[in-house]
XYZ file of C-alpha atoms in Angstrom:
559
model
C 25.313 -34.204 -4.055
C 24.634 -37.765 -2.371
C 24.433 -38.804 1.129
C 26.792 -39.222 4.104
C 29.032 -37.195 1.712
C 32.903 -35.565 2.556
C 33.383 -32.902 0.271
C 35.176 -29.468 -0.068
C 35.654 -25.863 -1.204
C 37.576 -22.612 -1.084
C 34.528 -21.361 0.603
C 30.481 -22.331 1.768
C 28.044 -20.027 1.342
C 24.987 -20.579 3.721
C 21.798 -19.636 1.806
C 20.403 -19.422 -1.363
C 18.678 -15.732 -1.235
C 19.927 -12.432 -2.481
C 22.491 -12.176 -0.193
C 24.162 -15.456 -0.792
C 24.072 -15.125 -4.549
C 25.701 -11.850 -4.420
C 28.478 -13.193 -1.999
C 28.845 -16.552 -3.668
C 29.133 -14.439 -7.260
C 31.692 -11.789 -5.249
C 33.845 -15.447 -4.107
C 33.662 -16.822 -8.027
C 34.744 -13.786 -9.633
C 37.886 -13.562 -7.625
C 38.705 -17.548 -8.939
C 37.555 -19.156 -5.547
C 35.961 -22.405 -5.531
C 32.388 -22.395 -4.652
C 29.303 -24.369 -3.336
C 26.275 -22.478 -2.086
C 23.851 -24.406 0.330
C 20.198 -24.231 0.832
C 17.757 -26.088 3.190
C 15.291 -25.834 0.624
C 14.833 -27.073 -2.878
C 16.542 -25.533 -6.386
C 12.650 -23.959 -7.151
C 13.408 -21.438 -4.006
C 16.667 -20.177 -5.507
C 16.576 -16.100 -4.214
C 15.013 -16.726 -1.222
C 12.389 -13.796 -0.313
C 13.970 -11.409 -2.276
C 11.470 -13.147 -4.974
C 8.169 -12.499 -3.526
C 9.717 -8.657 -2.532
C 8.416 -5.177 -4.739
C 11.991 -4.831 -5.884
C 12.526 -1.667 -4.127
C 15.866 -0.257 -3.437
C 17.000 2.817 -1.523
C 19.262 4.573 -3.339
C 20.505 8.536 -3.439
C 20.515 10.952 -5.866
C 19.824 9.240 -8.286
C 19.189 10.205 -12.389
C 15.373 9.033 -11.830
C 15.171 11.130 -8.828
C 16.490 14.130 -10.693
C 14.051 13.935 -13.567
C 11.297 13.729 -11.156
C 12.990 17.174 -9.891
C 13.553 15.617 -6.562
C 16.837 17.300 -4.801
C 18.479 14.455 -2.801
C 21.768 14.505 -1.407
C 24.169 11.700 0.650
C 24.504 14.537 4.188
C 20.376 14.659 3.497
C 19.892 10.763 3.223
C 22.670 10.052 6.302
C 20.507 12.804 8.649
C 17.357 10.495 7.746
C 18.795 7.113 8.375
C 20.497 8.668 11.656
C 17.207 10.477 12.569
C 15.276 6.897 11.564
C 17.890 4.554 13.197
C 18.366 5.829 16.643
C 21.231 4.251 17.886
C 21.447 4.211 21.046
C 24.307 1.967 22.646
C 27.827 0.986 22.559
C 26.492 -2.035 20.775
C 25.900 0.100 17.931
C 29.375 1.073 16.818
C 29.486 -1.338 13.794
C 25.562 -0.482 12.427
C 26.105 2.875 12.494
C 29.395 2.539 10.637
C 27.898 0.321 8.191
C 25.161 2.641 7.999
C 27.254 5.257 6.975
C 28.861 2.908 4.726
C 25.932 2.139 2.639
C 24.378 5.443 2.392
C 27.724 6.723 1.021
C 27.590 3.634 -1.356
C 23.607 4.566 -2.145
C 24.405 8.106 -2.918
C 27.855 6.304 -4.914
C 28.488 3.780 -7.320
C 24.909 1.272 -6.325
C 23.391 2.314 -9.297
C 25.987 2.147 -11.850
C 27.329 -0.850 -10.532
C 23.485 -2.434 -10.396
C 22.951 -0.618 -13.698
C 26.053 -1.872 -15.465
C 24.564 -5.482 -14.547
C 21.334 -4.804 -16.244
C 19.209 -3.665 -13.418
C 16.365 -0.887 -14.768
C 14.207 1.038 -12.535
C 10.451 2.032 -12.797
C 10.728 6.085 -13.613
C 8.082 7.302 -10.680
C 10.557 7.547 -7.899
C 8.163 5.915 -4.461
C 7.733 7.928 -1.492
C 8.160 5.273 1.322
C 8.158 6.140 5.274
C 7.074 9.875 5.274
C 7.831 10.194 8.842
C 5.520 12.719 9.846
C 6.919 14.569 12.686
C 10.258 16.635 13.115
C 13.106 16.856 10.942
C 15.522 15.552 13.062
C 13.327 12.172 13.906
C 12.145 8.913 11.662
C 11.514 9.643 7.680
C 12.045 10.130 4.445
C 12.554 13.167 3.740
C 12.007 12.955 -0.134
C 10.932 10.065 -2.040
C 13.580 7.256 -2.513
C 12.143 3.975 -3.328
C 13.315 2.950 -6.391
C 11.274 -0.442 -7.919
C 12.845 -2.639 -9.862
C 11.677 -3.144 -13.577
C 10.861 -6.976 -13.020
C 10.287 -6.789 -9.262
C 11.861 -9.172 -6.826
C 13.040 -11.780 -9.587
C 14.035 -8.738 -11.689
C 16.567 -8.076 -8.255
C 17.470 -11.722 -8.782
C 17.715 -12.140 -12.244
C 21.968 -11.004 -12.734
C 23.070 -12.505 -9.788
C 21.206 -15.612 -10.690
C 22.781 -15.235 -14.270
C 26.421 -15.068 -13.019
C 26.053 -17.283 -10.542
C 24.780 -19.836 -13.478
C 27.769 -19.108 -15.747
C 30.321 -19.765 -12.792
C 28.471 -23.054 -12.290
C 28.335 -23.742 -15.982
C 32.675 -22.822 -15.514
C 33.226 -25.392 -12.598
C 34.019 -22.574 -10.228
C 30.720 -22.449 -8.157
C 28.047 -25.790 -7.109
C 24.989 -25.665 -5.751
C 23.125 -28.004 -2.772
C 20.022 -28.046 -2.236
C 17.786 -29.730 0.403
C 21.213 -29.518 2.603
C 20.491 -28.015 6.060
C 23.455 -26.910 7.616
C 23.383 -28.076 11.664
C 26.784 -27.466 12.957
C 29.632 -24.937 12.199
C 33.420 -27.037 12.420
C 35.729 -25.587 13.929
C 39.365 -26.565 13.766
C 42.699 -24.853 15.455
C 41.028 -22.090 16.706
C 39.320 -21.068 13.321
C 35.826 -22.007 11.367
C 37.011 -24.929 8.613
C 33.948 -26.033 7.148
C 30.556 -26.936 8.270
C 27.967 -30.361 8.700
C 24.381 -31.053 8.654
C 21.534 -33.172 6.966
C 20.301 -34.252 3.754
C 16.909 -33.172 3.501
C 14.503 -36.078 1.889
C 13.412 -34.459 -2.002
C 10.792 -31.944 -2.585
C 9.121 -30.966 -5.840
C 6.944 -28.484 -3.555
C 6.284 -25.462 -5.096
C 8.430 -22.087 -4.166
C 7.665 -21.033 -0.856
C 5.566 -23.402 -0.066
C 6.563 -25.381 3.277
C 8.197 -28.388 2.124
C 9.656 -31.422 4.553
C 11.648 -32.672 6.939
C 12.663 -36.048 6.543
C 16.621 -36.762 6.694
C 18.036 -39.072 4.273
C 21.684 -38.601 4.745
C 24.419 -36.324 6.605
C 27.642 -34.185 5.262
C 30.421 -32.480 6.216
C 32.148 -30.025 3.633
C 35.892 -28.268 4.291
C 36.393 -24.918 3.582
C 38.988 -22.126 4.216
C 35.665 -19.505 4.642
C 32.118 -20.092 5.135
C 29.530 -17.187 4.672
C 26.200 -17.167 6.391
C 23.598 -15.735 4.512
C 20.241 -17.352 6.416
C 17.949 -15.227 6.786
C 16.055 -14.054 10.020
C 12.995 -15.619 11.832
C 9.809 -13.740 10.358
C 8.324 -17.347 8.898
C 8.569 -18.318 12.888
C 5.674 -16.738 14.834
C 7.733 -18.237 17.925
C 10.455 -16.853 17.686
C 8.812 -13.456 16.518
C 6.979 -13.012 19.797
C 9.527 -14.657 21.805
C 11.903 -11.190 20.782
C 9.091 -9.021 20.765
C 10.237 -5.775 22.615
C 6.697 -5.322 24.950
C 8.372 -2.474 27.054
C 9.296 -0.641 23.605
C 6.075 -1.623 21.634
C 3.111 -3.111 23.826
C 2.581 -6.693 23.975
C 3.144 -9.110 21.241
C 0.215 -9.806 19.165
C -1.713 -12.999 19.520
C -2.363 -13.624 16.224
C -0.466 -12.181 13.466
C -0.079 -13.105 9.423
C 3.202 -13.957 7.962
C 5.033 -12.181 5.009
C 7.464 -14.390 4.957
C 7.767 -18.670 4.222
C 8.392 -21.010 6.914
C 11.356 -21.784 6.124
C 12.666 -18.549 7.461
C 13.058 -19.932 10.490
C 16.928 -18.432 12.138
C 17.840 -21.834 13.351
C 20.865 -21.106 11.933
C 21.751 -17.915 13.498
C 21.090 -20.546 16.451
C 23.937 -22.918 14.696
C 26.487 -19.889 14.210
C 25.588 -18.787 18.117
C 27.073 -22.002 19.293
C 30.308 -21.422 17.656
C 31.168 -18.412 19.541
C 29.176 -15.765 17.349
C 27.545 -13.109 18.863
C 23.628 -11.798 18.377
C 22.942 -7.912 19.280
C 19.762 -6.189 18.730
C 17.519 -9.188 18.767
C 14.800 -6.991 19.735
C 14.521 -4.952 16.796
C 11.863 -5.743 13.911
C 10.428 -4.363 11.341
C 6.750 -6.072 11.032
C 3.794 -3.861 9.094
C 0.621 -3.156 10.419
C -1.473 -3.081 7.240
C -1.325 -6.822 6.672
C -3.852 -8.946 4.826
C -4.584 -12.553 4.902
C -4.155 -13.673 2.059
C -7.687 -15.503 0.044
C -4.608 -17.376 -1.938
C -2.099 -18.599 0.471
C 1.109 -20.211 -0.839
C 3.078 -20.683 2.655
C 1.311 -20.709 6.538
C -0.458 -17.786 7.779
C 0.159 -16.162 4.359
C -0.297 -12.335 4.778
C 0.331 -9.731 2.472
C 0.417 -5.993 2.865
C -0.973 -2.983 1.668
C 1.258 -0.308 0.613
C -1.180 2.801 0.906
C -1.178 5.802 -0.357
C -1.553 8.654 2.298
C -5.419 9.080 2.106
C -7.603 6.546 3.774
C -8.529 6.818 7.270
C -7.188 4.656 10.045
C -9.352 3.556 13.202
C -8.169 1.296 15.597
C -9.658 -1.645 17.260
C -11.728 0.658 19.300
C -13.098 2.783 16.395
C -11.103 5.815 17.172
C -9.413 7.548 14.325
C -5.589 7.550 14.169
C -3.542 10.493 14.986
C -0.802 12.094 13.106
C 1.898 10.775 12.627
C 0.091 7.767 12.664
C -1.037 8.081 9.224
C -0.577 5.335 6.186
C 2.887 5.523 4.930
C 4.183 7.368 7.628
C 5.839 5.761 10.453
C 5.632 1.848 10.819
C 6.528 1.285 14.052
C 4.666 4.299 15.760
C 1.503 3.279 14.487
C 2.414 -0.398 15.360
C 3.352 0.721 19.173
C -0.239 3.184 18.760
C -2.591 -0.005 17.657
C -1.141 -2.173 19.927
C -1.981 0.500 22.612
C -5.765 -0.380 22.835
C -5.100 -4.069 23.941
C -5.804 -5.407 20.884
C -3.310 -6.099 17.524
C -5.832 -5.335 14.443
C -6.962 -1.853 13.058
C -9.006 -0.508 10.269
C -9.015 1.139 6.597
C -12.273 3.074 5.778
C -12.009 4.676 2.068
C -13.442 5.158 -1.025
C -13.588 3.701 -4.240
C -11.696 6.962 -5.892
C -9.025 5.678 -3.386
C -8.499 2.252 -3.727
C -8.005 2.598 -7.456
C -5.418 5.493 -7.188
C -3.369 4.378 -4.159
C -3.696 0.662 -2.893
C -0.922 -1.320 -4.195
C 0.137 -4.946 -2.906
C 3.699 -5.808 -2.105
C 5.044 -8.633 -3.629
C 5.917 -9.427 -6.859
C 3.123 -11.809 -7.736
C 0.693 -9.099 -6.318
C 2.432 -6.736 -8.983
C 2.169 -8.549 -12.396
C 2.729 -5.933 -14.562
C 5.693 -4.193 -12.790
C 6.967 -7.845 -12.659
C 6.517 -8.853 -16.222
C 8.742 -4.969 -16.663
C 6.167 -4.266 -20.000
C 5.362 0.052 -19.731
C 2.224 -0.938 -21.672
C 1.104 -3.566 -18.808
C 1.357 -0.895 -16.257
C -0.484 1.828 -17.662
C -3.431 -0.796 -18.307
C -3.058 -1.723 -14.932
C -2.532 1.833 -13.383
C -4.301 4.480 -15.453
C -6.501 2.438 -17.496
C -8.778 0.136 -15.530
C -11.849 2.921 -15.430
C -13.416 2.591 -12.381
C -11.336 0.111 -10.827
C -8.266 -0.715 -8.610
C -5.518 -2.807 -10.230
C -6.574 -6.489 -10.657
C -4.979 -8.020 -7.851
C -6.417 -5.388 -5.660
C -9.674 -5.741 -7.042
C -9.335 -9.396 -6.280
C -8.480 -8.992 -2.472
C -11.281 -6.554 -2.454
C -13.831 -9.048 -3.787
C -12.442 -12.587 -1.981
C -10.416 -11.202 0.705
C -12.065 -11.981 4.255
C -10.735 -8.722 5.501
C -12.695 -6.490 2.846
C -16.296 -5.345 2.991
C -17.945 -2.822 0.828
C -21.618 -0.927 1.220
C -23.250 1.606 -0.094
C -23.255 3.799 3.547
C -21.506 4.173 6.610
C -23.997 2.467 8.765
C -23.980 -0.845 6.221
C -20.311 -0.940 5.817
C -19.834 -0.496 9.539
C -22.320 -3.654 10.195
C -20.024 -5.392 7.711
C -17.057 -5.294 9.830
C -18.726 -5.505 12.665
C -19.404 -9.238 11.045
C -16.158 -9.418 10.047
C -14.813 -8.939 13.535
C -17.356 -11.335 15.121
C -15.758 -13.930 13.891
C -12.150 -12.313 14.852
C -13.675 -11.697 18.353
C -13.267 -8.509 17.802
C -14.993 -5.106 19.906
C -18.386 -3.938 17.986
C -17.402 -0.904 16.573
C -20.488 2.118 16.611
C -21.487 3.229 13.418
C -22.773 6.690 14.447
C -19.547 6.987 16.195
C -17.800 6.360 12.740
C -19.779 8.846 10.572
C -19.140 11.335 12.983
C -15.688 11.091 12.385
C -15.597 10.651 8.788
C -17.811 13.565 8.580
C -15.707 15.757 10.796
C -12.791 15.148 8.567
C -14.847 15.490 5.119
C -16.058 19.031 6.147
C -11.954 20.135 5.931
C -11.920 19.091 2.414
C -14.574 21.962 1.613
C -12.022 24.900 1.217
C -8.309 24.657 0.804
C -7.442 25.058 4.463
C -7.607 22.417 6.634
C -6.313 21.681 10.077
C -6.494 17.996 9.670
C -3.329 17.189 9.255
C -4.238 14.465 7.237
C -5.408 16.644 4.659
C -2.674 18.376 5.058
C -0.619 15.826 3.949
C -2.611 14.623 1.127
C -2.084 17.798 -0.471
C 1.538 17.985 0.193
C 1.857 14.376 -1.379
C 0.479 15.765 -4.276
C 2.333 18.389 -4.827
C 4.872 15.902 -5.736
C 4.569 14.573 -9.073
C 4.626 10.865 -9.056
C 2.154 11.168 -6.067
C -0.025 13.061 -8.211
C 0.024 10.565 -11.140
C 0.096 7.177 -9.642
C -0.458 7.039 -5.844
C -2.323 9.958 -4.058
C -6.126 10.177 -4.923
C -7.801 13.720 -5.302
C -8.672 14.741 -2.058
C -12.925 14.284 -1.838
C -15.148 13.299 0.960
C -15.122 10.100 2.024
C -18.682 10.081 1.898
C -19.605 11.585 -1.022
C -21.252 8.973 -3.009
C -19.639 9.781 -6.379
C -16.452 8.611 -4.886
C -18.112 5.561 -3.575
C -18.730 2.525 -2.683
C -17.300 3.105 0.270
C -14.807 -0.059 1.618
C -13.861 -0.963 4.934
C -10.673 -3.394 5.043
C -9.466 -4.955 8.567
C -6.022 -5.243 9.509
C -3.419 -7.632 11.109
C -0.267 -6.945 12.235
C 2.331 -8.960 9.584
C 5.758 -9.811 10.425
C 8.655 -9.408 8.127
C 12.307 -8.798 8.545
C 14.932 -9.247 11.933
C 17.093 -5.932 12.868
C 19.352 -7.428 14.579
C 21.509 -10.514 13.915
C 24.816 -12.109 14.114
C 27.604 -9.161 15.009
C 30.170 -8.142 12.031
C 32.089 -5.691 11.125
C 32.172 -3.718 7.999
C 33.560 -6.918 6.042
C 30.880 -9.150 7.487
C 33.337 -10.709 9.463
C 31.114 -12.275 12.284
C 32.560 -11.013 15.742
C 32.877 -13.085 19.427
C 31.184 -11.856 22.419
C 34.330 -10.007 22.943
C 34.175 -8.132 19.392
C 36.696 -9.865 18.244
C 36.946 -12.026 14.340
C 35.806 -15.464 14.711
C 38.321 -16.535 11.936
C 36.929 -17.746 8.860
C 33.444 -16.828 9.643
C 31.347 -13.997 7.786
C 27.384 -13.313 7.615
C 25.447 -11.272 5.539
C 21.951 -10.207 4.588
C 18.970 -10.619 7.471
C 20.772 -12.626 9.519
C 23.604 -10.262 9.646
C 20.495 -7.400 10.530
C 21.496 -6.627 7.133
C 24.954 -5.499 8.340
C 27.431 -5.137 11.517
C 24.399 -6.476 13.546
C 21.762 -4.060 12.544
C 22.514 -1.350 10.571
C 18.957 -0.469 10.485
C 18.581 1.019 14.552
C 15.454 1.263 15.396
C 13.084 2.011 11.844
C 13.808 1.265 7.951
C 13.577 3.642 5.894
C 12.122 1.005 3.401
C 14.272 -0.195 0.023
C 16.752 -1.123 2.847
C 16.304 -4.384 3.171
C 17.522 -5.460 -0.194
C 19.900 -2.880 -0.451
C 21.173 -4.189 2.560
C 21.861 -7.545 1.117
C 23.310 -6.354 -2.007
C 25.578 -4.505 0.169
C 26.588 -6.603 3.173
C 26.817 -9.700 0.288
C 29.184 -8.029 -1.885
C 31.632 -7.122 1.231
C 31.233 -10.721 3.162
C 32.245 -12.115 0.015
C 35.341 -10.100 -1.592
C 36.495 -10.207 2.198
C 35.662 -13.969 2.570
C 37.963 -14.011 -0.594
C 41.006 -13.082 0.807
C-alpha cells in the first residue's frame, strides 16, 4: 500500500488482533473481498492475544470430564450471571450475548476450535474461585482451558487462513495505516480514512512511531472495528476509573498491555454516531510485577497464584477472605485500594513458589508455548528445588522480590524495597505474629482460617494437587524456606465496556438503533453487545470473547 492512496473492498476490518483475524477470516470464507488494517507494523500481527496464557473458558468439556470435573451450561450461566451483575437497562445486549456465548462454550467452541487444530493442556485451571456465596462472583469448578502453544498457539489457524486467503487474492493486509475518520455516505458507514504511519522494523510490542508519511481513504460496503481497548493508556485508564465503585485510581500502576492499545479509535467510531456504555468497567489485576525485562512502557506482568501465600496490604495487615489469591479480582482490588495506598504484599515460601507461581504471558511460559509435554514436566515437576525458570528469574532480578532466611530479615528487605516506592514501614514483629497465628492452624486438620480451608479444598481437586497448590506447611518452617516476600502493583489490562452492538456486532446509535454498515468486535466491543462481561470475568473470557464476537461481526458484516 503507498501513500495518499484511493482504494477499496467488500469490507475493512479495523485491527490486526484475534478478533480481527477471526472476522476478516469469517468475511473471506463467505467470498468477500478483504483488507485488514493495523496502526502498527506486520511483526504485531495478533495483537495481545500473543503475549496472553492462551486460556479459554469453555463448558463441559472432554478435558474437564477426564479430570472428573461435572460442569454443565445452567451451572456456567448461574456463574457468569452471579459474576456479571448486570444491573441496568443498558445491559440488555451483554447479558444476551452473555447467554449467547456460554451456550456456545458449553456448544460447538471446542469442536469448532478443535476441528481447526487448536489442542488444550490436559490439567483443566481453576481461575476466579470466588470465595463467598453461591449465588455471587466465581467459578464454581475449574474452567480455564490453556492453549497447547499459548497466545500464538490461539493465533496460529486464524493466522494460517487468513494467509491462504491472502495468498487467493481474497483478503490484503495494511500495516502502519491508522485509521482517523469513519466515512459516512447516505445515511450509512462506506468506508473509512486516516494516515500512513512512517516504517517501523521495531520489535513486537514494542512502542514504535508516529511520523505520517501519507493519507488514505478506502470504500467499503462494511467496515468492522476490532481495536482494542485503552489498557496501554494509563490516561485514559484512570480517567474511567470507577472511584465511588473501587476507591481512587492508583497513582502509579504497571501496564500489561503495549502502548499501542490506546482506544483512540473507539474515539473515531464515537464521532460517527456510535455509542460507548459501561466505560467504567475494567478488569485490571492486583498481583502485578514490573517487569526486570521490559519490552513496551511500564511493562508489568502478573502473577497467577496458586491459593496459598499470604496477602498483606500496604499497611501490613493480612487479607481477609474472600480476598485471597485467585479468588476475586476486583474485591481484593476495591480491599487494597482501601488503605490509601495501590500496592500490597506476597509473603511465602520456597515449597510455594515452586508449586504455584506461574507468570502470564506466553513468553513467561516457554514450555507451554513451545506445546512439547516433555518441556513442561522439566519445567513443572522436575526443577528440584526450584520454581520454573522464568519465575526463578523474576525472583532473582525482579525489584519487587526479596528473599531471607527469617521474618525479621525479609521484612527489612521490603521495608527497603518500599523506601524507594515511598512506601509505609511495615513492623516485622507485627508480621510474624500473623504468620505465626496462621501456621499454628496447619498443626491438625481443622482449621478456622479460611485460608487453610481453602488450600485443602483446592487440593482435593486433582490438577490442584499436581501442578498448582503446594502442601499445606508453615510458612515459617525453615524446611520450606527461604522465605520470599514479593511487592505488588496494581496492573491494568482489559476495557468492559465499549462500543454498543447487538448480538451480530452491529454497532448501535445512542438511540439503540444499527448504524448501517458498522460492526465492532473484541475489546473494543467490551468483548460483545457493550460488555458482556458486567461487572467481573470469570477469566478465559477475554479471548473467548473475541473468538466469539469476531466470528458473528464478520458472517453478519457478510451479508
Amino acid at each position: 500500500m503507498g501513500n495518499d492512496l484511493h482504494d477499496q473492498a467488500d469490507a475493512v476490518v479495523v485491527g490486526g488482533g484475534l478478533a480481527g483475524l477471526v472476522a476478516a477470516c469469517e468475511l473471506a470464507d463467505r467470498g468477500r473481498s478483504v483488507l485488514v488494517l493495523d496502526q502498527e507494523g506486520a511483526q504485531n500481527l495478533g495483537g495481545q492475544a500473543f503475549w496472553s496464557l492462551g486460556g479459554l473458558f469453555m463448558v463441559d468439556t472432554p478435558e474437564q470430564r477426564r479430570m472428573k470435573i461435572r460442569d454443565s451450561r445452567g451451572l456456567a450461566l448461574a456463574d457468569w450471571m452471579g459474576s456479571a451483575q448486570f444491573d441496568g437497562p443498558q445491559d440488555e445486549w451483554p447479558r444476551r450475548v452473555a447467554e449467547a456465548y456460554v451456550a456456545f462454550a458449553a456448544g460447538p467452541m471446542r469442536d469448532w476450535l478443535h476441528g481447526i487444530g487448536m489442542r488444550w493442556f490436559p490439567v483443566v485451571g481453576w481461575a476466579e474461585r470466588g470465595g463467598a456465596l453461591a449465588t455471587g462472583h466465581g467459578n464454581s469448578v475449574p474452567r480455564f482451558h490453556v492453549t497447547w502453544g499459548t497466545g500464538p498457539g490461539v493465533l496460529a489457524p486464524f493466522v494460517r487462513m487468513a494467509r491462504a486467503h491472502e495468498a487467493a487474492g481474497r483478503l490484503r493486509f495494511a500495516f502502519r495505516h491508522r485509521v482517523t475518520a469513519l466515512d459516512i455516505a447516505a445515511g450509512r458507514i462506506s468506508g473509512v480514512s486516516g494516515e500512513v504511519l512512517e516504517p517501523t522494523d521495531v520489535a513486537r510490542g514494542q512502542r514504535s512511531g508516529r511520523g505520517v508519511v501519507g493519507a488514505f481513504r478506502i470504500e467499503a460496503g462494511a467496515v468492522v472495528v476490532t481495536s482494542g481497548g485503552i489498557g496501554g493508556n494509563l490516561a485514559r485508564v484512570r480517567a474511567a476509573w470507577p472511584e465511588a465503585r473501587l476507591g481512587p485510581a492508583p497513582d502509579r500502576m504497571v501496564c500489561g498491555v503495549p502502548a499501542h492499545v490506546d482506544g483512540d479509535m473507539m474515539d473515531v467510531a464515537a464521532f460517527a454516531g456510535a455509542a460507548r456504555i459501561n466505560t467504567d468497567r475494567m478488569w485490571h489485576y492486583t498481583e502485578g510485577l514490573r517487569n526486570w525485562d521490559p519490552i513496551w512502557p511500564d511493562h508489568g506482568i502478573r502473577i497467577l497464584p496458586g491459593p496459598s501465600s499470604l496477602w498483606f496490604d500496604a499497611l501490613g495487615k493480612r487479607l481477609e477472605a474472600p480476598y485471597l489469591p485467585g479468588f476475586d479480582t476486583l474485591g481484593t482490588l476495591r480491599r487494597i485500594l482501601s488503605t490509601g495506598h495501590a500496592h500490597s504484599w506476597f509473603v511465602l515460601s520456597q515449597s510455594i513458589i515452586k508449586k504455584e507461581f506461574a507468570l502470564s504471558g506466553s513468553e513467561q511460559n516457554p514450555d507451554l508455548t513451545a506445546g512439547r509435554w516433555g518441556a513442561v514436566l522439566k519445567a513443572r515437576l522436575g526443577a528440584g528445588g526450584k520454581a520454573p525458570t522464568p519465575v526463578e528469574a523474576f525472583k532473582q532480578h525482579g525489584a519487587d522480590f526479596t528473599v531471607a532466611a527469617t521474618i525479621e530479615d525479609l521484612v527489612a528487605g521490603m521495608n527497603r524495597i518500599g523506601a524507594a516506592m515511598g512506601d509505609p514501614v511495615l513492623d516485622p514483629a507485627s508480621l510474624r505474629a500473623q504468620i505465626e497465628a496462621r501456621d499454628g492452624q496447619i498443626l491438625n486438620p481443622f482449621a478456622k482460617d479460611t485460608q487453610v480451608t481453602a488450600i485443602r479444598g483446592a487440593r482435593a481437586y486433582r490438577g490442584d494437587r499436581l501442578i498448582r497448590t503446594a502442601k499445606p506447611h508453615r510458612i515459617l518452617d525453615p524446611a520450606h524456606g527461604p522465605l520470599i516476600g514479593v511487592r505488588l502493583s496494581v496492573l491494568t489490562r482489559k476495557t468492559l465496556g465499549g462500543l454498543h452492538t447487538d448480538l451480530d456486532g452491529a454497532v448501535l446509535d445512542a438511540e439503540g438503533y444499527r448504524i448501517d454498515g458498522l460492526f465492532a468486535a473484541g475489546e473494543c466491543a467490551g468483548f460483545g453487545g457493550g460488555g458482556y462481561h458486567g461487572y467481573n470475568a470469570l477469566e478465559g473470557t477475554f479471548l473467548g470473547g473475541c473468538l466469539f464476537s469476531g466470528r458473528n461481526a464478520g458472517r453478519a458484516a457478510a451479508g
